[in-house]
PDB file of C-alpha atoms in Angstrom:
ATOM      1  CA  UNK A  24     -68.976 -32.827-106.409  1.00 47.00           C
ATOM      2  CA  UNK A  25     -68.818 -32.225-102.490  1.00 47.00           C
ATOM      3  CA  UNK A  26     -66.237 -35.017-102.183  1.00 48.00           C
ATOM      4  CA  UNK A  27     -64.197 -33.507-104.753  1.00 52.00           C
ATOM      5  CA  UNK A  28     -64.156 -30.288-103.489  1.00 48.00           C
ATOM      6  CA  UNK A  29     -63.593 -31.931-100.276  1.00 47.00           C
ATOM      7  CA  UNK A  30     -60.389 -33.448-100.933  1.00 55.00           C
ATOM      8  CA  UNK A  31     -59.381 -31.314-103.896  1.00 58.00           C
ATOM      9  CA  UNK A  32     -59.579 -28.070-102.194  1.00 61.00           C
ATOM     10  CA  UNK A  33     -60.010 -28.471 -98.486  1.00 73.00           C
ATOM     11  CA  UNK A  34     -56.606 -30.755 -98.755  1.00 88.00           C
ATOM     12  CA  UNK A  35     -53.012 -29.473 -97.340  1.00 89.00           C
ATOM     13  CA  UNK A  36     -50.977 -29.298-100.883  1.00 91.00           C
ATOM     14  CA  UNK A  37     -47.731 -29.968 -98.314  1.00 93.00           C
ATOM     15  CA  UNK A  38     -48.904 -33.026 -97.835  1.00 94.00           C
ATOM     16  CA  UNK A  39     -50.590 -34.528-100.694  1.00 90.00           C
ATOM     17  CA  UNK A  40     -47.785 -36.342-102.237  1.00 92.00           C
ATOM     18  CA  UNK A  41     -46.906 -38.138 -99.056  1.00 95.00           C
ATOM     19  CA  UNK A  42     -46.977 -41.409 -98.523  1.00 95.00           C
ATOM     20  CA  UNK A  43     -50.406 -42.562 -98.414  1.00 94.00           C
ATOM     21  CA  UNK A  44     -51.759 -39.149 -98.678  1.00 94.00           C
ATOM     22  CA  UNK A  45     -53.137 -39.428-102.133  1.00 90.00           C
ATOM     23  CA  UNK A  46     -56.950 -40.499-101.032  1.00 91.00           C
ATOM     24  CA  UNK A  47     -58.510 -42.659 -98.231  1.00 94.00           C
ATOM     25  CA  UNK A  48     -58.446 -45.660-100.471  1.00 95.00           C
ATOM     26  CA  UNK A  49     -54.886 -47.089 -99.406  1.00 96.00           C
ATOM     27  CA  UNK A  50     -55.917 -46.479 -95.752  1.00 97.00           C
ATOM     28  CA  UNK A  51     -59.574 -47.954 -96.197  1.00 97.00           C
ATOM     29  CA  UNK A  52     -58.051 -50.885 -97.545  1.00 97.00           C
ATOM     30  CA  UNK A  53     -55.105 -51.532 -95.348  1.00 98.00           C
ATOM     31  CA  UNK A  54     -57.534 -51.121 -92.144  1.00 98.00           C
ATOM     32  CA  UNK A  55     -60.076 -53.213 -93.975  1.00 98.00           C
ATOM     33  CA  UNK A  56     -57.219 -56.592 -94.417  1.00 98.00           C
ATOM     34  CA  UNK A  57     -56.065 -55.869 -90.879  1.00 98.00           C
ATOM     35  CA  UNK A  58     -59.583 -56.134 -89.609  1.00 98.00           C
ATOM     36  CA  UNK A  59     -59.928 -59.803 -92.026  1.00 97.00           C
ATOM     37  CA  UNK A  60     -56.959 -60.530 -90.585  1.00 97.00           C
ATOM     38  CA  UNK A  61     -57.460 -60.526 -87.129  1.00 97.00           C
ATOM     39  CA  UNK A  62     -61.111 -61.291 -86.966  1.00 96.00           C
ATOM     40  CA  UNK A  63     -61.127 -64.286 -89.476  1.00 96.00           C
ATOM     41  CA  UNK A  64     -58.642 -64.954 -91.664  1.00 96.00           C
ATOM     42  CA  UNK A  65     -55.393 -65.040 -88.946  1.00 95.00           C
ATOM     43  CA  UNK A  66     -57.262 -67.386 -86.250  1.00 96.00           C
ATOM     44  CA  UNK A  67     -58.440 -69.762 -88.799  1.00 96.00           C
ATOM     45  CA  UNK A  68     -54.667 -70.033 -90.486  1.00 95.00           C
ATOM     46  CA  UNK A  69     -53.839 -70.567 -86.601  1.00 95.00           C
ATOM     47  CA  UNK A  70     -55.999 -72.507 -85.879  1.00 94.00           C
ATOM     48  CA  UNK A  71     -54.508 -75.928 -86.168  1.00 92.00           C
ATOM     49  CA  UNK A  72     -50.845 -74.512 -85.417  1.00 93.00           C
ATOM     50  CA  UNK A  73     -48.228 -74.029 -82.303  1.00 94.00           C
ATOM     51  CA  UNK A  74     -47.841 -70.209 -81.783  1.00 94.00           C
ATOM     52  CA  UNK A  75     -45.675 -68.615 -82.958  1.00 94.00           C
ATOM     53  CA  UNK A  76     -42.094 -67.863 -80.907  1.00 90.00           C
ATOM     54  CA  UNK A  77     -42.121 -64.065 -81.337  1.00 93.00           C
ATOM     55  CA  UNK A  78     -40.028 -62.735 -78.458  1.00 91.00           C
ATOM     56  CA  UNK A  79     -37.462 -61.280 -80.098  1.00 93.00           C
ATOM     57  CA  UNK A  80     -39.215 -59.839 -82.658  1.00 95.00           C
ATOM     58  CA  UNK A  81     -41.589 -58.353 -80.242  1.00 95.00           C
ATOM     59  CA  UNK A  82     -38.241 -56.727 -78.256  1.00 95.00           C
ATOM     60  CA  UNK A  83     -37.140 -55.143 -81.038  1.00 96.00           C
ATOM     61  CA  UNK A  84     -40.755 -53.792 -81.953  1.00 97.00           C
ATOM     62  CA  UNK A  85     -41.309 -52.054 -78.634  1.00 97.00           C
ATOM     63  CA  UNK A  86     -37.858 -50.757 -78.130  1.00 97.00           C
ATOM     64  CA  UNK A  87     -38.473 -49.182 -81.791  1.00 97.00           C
ATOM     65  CA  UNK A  88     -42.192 -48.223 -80.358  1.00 97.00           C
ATOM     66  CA  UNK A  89     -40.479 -46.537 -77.658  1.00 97.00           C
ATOM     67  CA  UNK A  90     -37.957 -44.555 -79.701  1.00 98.00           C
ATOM     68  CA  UNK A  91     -40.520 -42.972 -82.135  1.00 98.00           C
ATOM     69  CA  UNK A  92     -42.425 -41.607 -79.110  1.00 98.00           C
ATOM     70  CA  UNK A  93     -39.595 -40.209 -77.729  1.00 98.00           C
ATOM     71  CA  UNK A  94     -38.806 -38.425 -81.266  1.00 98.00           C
ATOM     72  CA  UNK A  95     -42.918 -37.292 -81.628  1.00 98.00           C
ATOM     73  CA  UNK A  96     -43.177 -35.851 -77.885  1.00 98.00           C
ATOM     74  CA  UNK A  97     -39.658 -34.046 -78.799  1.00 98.00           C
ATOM     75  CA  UNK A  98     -40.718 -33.072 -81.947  1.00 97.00           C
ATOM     76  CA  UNK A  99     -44.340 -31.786 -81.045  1.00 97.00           C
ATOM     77  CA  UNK A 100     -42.932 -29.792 -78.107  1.00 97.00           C
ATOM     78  CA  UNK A 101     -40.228 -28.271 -80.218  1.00 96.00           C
ATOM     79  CA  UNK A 102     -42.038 -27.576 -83.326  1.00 95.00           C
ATOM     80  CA  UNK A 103     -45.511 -25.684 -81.670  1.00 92.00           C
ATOM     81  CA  UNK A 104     -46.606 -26.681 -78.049  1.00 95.00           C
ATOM     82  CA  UNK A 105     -43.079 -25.562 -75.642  1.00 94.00           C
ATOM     83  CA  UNK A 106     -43.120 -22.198 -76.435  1.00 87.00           C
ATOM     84  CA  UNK A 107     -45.611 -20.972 -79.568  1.00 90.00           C
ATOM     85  CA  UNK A 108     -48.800 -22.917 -79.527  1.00 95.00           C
ATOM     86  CA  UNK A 109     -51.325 -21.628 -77.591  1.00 94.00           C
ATOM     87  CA  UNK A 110     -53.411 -24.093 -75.545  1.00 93.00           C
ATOM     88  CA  UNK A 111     -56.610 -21.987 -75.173  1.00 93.00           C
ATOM     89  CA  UNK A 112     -56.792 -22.095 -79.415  1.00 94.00           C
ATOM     90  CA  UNK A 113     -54.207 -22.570 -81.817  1.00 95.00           C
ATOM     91  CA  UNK A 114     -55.345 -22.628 -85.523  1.00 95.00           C
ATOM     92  CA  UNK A 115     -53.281 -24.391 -88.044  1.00 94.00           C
ATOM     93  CA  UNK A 116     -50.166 -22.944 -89.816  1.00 94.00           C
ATOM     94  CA  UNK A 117     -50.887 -23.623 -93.248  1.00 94.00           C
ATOM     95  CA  UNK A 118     -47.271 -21.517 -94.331  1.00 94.00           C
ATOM     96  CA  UNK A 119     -43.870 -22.860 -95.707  1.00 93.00           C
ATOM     97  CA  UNK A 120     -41.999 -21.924 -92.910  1.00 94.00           C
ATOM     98  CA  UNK A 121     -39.317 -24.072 -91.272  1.00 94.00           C
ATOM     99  CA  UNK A 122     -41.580 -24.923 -87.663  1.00 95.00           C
ATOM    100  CA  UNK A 123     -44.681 -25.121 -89.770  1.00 95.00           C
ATOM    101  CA  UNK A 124     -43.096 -27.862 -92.184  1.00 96.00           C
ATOM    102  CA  UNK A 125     -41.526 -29.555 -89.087  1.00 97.00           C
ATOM    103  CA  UNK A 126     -44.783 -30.087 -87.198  1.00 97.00           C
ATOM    104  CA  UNK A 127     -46.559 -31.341 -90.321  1.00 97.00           C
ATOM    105  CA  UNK A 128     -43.788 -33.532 -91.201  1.00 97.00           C
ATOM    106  CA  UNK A 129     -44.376 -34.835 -87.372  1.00 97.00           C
ATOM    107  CA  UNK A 130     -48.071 -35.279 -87.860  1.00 97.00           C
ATOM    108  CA  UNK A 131     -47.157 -37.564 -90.535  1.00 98.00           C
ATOM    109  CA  UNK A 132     -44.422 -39.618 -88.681  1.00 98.00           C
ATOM    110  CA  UNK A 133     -47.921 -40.135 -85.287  1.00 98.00           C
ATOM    111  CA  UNK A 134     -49.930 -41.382 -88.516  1.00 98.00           C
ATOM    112  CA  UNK A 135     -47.159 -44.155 -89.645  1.00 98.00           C
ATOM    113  CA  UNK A 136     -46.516 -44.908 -85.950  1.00 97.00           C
ATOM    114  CA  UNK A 137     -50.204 -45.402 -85.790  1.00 97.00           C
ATOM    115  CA  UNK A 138     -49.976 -48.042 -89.197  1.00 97.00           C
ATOM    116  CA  UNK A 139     -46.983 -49.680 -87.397  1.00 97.00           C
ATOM    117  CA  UNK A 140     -48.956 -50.509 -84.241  1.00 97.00           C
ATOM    118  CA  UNK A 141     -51.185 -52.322 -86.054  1.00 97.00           C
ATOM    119  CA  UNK A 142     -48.650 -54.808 -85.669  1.00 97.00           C
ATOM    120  CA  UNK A 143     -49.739 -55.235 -81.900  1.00 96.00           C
ATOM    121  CA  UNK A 144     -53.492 -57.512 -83.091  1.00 97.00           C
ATOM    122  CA  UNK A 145     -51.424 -59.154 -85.526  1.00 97.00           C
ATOM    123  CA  UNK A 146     -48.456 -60.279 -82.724  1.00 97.00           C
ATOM    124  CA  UNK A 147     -51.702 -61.334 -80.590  1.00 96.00           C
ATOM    125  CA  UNK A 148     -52.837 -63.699 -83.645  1.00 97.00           C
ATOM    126  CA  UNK A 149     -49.768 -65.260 -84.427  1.00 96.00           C
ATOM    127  CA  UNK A 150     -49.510 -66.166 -80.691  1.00 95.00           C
ATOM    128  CA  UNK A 151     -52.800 -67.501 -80.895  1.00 95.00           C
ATOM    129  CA  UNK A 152     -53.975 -64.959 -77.742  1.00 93.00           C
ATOM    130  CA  UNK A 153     -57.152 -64.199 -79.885  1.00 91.00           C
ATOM    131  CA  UNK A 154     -58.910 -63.543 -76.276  1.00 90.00           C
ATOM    132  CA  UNK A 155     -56.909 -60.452 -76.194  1.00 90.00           C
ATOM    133  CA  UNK A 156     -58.701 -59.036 -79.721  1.00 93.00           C
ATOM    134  CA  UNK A 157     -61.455 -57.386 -77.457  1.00 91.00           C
ATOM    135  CA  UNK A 158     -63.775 -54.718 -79.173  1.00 91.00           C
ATOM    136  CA  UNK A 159     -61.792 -51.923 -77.392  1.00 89.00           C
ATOM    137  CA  UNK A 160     -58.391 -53.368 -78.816  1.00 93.00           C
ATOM    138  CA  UNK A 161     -59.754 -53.368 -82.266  1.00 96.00           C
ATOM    139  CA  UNK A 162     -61.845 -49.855 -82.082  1.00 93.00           C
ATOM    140  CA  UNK A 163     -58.968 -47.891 -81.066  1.00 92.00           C
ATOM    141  CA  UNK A 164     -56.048 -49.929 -83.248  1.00 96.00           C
ATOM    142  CA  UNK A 165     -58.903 -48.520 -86.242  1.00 96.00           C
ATOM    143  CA  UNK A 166     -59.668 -45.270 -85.078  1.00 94.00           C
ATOM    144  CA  UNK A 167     -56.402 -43.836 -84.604  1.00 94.00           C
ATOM    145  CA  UNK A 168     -55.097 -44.477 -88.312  1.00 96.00           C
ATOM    146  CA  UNK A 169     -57.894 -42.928 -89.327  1.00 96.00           C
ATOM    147  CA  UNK A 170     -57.996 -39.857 -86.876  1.00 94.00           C
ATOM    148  CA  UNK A 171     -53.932 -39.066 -87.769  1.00 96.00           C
ATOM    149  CA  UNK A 172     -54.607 -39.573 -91.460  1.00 97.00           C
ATOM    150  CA  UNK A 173     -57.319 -36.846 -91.428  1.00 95.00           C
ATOM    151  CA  UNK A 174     -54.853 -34.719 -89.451  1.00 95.00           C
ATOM    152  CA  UNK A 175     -51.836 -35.049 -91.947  1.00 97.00           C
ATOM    153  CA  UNK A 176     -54.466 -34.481 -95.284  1.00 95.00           C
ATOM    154  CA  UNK A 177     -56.406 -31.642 -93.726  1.00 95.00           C
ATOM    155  CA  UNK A 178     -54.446 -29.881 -90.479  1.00 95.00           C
ATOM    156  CA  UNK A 179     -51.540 -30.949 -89.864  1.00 96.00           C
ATOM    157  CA  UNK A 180     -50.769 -28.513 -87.254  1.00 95.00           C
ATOM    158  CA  UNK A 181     -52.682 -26.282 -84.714  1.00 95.00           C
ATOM    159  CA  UNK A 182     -55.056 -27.230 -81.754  1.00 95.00           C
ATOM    160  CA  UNK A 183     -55.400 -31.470 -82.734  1.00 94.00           C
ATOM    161  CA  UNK A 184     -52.292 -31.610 -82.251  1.00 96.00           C
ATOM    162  CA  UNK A 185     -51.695 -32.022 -78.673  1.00 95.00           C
ATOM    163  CA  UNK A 186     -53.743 -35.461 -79.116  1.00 94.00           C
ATOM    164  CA  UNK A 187     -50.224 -36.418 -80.196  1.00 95.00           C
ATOM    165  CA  UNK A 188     -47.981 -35.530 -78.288  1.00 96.00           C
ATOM    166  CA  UNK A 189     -49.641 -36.760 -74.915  1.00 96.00           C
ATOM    167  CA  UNK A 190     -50.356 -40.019 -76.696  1.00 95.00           C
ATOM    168  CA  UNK A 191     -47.118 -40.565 -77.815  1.00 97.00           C
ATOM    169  CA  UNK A 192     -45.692 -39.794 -74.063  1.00 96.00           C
ATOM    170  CA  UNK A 193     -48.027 -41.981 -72.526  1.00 95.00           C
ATOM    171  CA  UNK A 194     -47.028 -44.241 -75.176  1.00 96.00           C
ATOM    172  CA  UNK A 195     -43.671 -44.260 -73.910  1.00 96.00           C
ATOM    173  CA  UNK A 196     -44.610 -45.938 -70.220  1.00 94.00           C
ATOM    174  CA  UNK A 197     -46.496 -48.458 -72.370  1.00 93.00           C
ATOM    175  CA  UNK A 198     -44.254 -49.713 -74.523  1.00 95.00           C
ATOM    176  CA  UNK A 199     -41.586 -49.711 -71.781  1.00 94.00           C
ATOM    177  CA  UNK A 200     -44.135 -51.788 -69.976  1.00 92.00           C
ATOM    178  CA  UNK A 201     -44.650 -54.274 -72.848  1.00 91.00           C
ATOM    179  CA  UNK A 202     -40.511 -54.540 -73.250  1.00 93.00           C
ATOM    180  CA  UNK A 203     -40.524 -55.506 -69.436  1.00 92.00           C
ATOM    181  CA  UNK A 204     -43.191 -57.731 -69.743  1.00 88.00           C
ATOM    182  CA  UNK A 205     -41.710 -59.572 -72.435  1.00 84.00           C
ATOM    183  CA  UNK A 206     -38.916 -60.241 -71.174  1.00 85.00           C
ATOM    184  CA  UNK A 207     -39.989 -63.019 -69.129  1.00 80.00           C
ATOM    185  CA  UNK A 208     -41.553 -64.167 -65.831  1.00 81.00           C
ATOM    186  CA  UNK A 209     -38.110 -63.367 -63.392  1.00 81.00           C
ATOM    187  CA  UNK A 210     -39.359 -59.482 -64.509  1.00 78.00           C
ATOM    188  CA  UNK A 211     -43.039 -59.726 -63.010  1.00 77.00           C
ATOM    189  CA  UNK A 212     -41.698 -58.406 -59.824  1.00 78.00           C
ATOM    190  CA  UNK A 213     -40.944 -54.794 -61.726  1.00 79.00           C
ATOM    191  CA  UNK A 214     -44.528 -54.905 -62.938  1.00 82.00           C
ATOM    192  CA  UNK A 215     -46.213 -53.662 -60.452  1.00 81.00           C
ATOM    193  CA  UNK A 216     -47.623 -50.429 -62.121  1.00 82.00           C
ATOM    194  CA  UNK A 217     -49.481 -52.265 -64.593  1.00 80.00           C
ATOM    195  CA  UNK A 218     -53.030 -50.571 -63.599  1.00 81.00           C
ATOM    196  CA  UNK A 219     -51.531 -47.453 -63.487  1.00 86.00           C
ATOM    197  CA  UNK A 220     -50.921 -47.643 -67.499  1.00 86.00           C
ATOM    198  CA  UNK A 221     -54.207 -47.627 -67.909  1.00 86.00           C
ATOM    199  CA  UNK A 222     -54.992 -45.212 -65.296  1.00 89.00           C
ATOM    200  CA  UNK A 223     -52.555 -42.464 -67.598  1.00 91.00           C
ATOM    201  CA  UNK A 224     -54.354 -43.534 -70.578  1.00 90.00           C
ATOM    202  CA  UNK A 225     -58.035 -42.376 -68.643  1.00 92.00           C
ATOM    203  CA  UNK A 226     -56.128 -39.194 -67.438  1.00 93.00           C
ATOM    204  CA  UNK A 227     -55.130 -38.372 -71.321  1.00 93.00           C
ATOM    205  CA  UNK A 228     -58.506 -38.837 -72.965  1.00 92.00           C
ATOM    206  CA  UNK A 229     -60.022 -36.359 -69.828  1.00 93.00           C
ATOM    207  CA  UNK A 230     -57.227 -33.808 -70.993  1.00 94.00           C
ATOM    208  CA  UNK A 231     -57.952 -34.638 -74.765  1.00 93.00           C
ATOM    209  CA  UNK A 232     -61.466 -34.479 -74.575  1.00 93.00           C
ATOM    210  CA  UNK A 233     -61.686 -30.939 -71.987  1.00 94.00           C
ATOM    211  CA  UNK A 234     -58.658 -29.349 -74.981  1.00 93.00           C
ATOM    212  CA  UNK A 235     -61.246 -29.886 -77.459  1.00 93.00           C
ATOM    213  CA  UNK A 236     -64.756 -29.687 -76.104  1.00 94.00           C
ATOM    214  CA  UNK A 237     -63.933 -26.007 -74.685  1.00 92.00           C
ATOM    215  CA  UNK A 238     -63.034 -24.795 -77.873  1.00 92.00           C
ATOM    216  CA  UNK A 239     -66.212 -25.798 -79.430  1.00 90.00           C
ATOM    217  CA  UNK A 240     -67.333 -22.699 -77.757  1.00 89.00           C
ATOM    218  CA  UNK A 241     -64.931 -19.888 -78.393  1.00 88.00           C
ATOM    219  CA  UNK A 242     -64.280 -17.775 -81.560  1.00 91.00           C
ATOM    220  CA  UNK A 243     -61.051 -19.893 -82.522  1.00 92.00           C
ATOM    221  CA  UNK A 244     -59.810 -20.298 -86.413  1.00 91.00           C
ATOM    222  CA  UNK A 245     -59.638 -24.363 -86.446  1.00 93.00           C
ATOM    223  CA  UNK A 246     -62.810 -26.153 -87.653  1.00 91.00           C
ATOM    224  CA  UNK A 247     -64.963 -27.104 -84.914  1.00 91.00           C
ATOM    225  CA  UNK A 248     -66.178 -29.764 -86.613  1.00 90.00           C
ATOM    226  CA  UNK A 249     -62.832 -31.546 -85.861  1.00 91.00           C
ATOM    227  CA  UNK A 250     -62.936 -30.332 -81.982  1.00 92.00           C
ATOM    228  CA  UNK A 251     -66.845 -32.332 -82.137  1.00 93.00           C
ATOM    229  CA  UNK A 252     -65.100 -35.750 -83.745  1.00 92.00           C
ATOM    230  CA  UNK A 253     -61.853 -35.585 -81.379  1.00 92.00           C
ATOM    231  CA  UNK A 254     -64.271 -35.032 -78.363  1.00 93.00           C
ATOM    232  CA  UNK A 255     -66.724 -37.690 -79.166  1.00 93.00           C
ATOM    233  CA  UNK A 256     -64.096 -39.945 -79.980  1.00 91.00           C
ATOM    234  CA  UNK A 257     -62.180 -39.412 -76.460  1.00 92.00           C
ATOM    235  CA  UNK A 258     -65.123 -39.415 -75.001  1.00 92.00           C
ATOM    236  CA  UNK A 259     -66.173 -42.916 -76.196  1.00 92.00           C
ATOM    237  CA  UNK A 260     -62.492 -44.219 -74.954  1.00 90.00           C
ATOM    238  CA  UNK A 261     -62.724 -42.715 -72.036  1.00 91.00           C
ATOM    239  CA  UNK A 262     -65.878 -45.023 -71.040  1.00 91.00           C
ATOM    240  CA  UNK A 263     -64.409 -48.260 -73.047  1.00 89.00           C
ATOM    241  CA  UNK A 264     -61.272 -47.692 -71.079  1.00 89.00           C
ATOM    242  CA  UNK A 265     -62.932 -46.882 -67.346  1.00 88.00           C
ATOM    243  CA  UNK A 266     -65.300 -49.954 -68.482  1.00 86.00           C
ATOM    244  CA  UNK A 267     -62.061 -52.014 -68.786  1.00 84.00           C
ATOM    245  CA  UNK A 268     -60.645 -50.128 -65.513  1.00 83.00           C
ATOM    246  CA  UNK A 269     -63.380 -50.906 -63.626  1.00 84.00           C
ATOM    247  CA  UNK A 270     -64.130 -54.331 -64.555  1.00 83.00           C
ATOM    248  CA  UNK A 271     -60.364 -55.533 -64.027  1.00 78.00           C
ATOM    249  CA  UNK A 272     -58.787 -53.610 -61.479  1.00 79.00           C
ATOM    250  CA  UNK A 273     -61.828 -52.707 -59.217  1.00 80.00           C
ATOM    251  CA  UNK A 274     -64.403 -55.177 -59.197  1.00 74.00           C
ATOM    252  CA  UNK A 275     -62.309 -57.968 -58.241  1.00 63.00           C
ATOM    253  CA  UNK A 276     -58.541 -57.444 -57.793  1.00 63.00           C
ATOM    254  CA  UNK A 277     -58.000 -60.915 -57.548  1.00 54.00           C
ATOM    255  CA  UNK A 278     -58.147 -61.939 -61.177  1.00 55.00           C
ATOM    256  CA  UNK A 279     -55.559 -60.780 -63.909  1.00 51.00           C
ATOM    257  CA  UNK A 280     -57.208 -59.416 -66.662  1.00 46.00           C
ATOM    258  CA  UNK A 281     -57.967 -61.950 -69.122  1.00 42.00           C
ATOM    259  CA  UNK A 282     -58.709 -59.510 -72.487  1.00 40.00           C
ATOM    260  CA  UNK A 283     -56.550 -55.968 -72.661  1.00 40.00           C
ATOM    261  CA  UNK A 284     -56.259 -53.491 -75.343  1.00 43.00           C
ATOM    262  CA  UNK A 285     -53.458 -51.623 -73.106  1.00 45.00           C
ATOM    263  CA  UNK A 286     -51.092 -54.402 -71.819  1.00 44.00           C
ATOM    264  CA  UNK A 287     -49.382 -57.340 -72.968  1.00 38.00           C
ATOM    265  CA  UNK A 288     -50.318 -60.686 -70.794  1.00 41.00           C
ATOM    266  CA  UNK A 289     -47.495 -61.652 -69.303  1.00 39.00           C
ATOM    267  CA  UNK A 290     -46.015 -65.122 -68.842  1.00 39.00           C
ATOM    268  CA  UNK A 291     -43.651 -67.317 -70.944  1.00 46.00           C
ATOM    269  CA  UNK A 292     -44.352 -67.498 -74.464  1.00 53.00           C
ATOM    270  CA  UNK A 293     -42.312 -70.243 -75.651  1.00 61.00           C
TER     271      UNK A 293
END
């Protein structure tokens, strides 16, 4: 009965006819293969096989990667968080009108980016760079689905989300680093800021996590149930990530990283 009311009543009626809005089944699932996939059943159909030659495709993926961003940060700052959302607390907009539909319809656009880049383990298998497929990688290519699809079935609007709109900027230099990279070894020499990517993506869970926590403790109309989970959860990247920081960029500088949820390694692929 609590699960019905839970998704019968607490439910946005914009969205429930979306695409995979109808219950968490079709996301369970889909995360559920892509986990097989990557953890088992992709590096044993590898296993015996040349990599796969996947520069082009890859190309083409970021460049798209890095024209949805551009179109979420644009869209979040246009539809709430330029001029109308507040940052101290911002409750959701639940009405039909035209900025309310338009960041809602933007929440749902972060969660099918977030599907897409599911795409990134999978790229990693078929190029057999299963050392890549670290705990971190997997954890936040899981967590994120998850995290948007709760936002577009229960709020998609309000205080969450500025999680989105800094992601999808820092997602931006990301991408554009993993286009470079890809491109081939004659590019290395414009890859120079690879630590910093990660050092923006430490800087956004800090902001992420300080948004939320503070409003845990102020009379503000969004549940702060959701403020708990988004802290928690940018709190635990925020140490994966500084783990990762730490371990490849400060303890000894001398050795490329050898696993990395936030860059591509570089080097000719075939």
């Amino acid at each position: 009965m609590r699960s019905k009311y839970l998704f019968n009543k607490l439910l946005d009626p914009r969205t429930e006819n979306w695409w995979m809005m109808s219950g968490p089944g079709p996301l369970i699932t889909l995360l559920a293969s892509y986990l097989y996939f990557c953890t088992s059943m992709g590096p044993r159909y590898m296993r015996d096989r040349k990599p796969y030659c996947l520069k082009n495709t890859i190309v083409l993926y970021n460049v798209s990667q890095i024209l949805i961003s551009i179109y979420l940060v644009y869209e979040g700052l246009v539809a709430g968080w330029w001029n109308d959302y507040n940052f101290s607390c911002q409750p959701v907009d639940y009405s039909d009108s035209p900025k309310a539909n338009r960041m809602a319809a933007t929440v749902w656009w972060y969660f099918f980016a977030k599907i897409v880049e599911l795409l990134d383990t999978v790229f990693f298998v078929l190029r057999k760079k299963n050392r890549q497929i670290s705990f971190l990688h997997l954890y936040h290519h899981t967590m994120m689905p998850i995290c948007a699809w709760i936002g577009v079935k229960f709020l998609p609007g309000g205080h969450g989300t500025l999680l989105g709109v800094i992601n999808s900027f820092i997602h931006i230099i990301m991408y554009t680093y993993y286009l470079i990279s890809g491109l081939g070894p004659q590019y290395q020499k414009l890859l120079w800021w690879k630590s910093h990517v990660t050092t923006l993506q430490l800087i956004q869970f800090c902001i992420i996590f300080y948004h939320n926590f503070t409003v845990m403790f102020c009379d503000c109309n969004y549940p702060k149930f959701i403020n708990f989970l988004l802290s928690l959860n940018s709190g635990a990247f925020l140490y994966m990530f500084g783990n990762f920081y730490y371990k490849n960029y400060i303890v000894d500088k001398r050795q490329p990283a050898v696993s990395s949820s936030t860059v591509y390694k570089e080097g000719k692929e075939c």
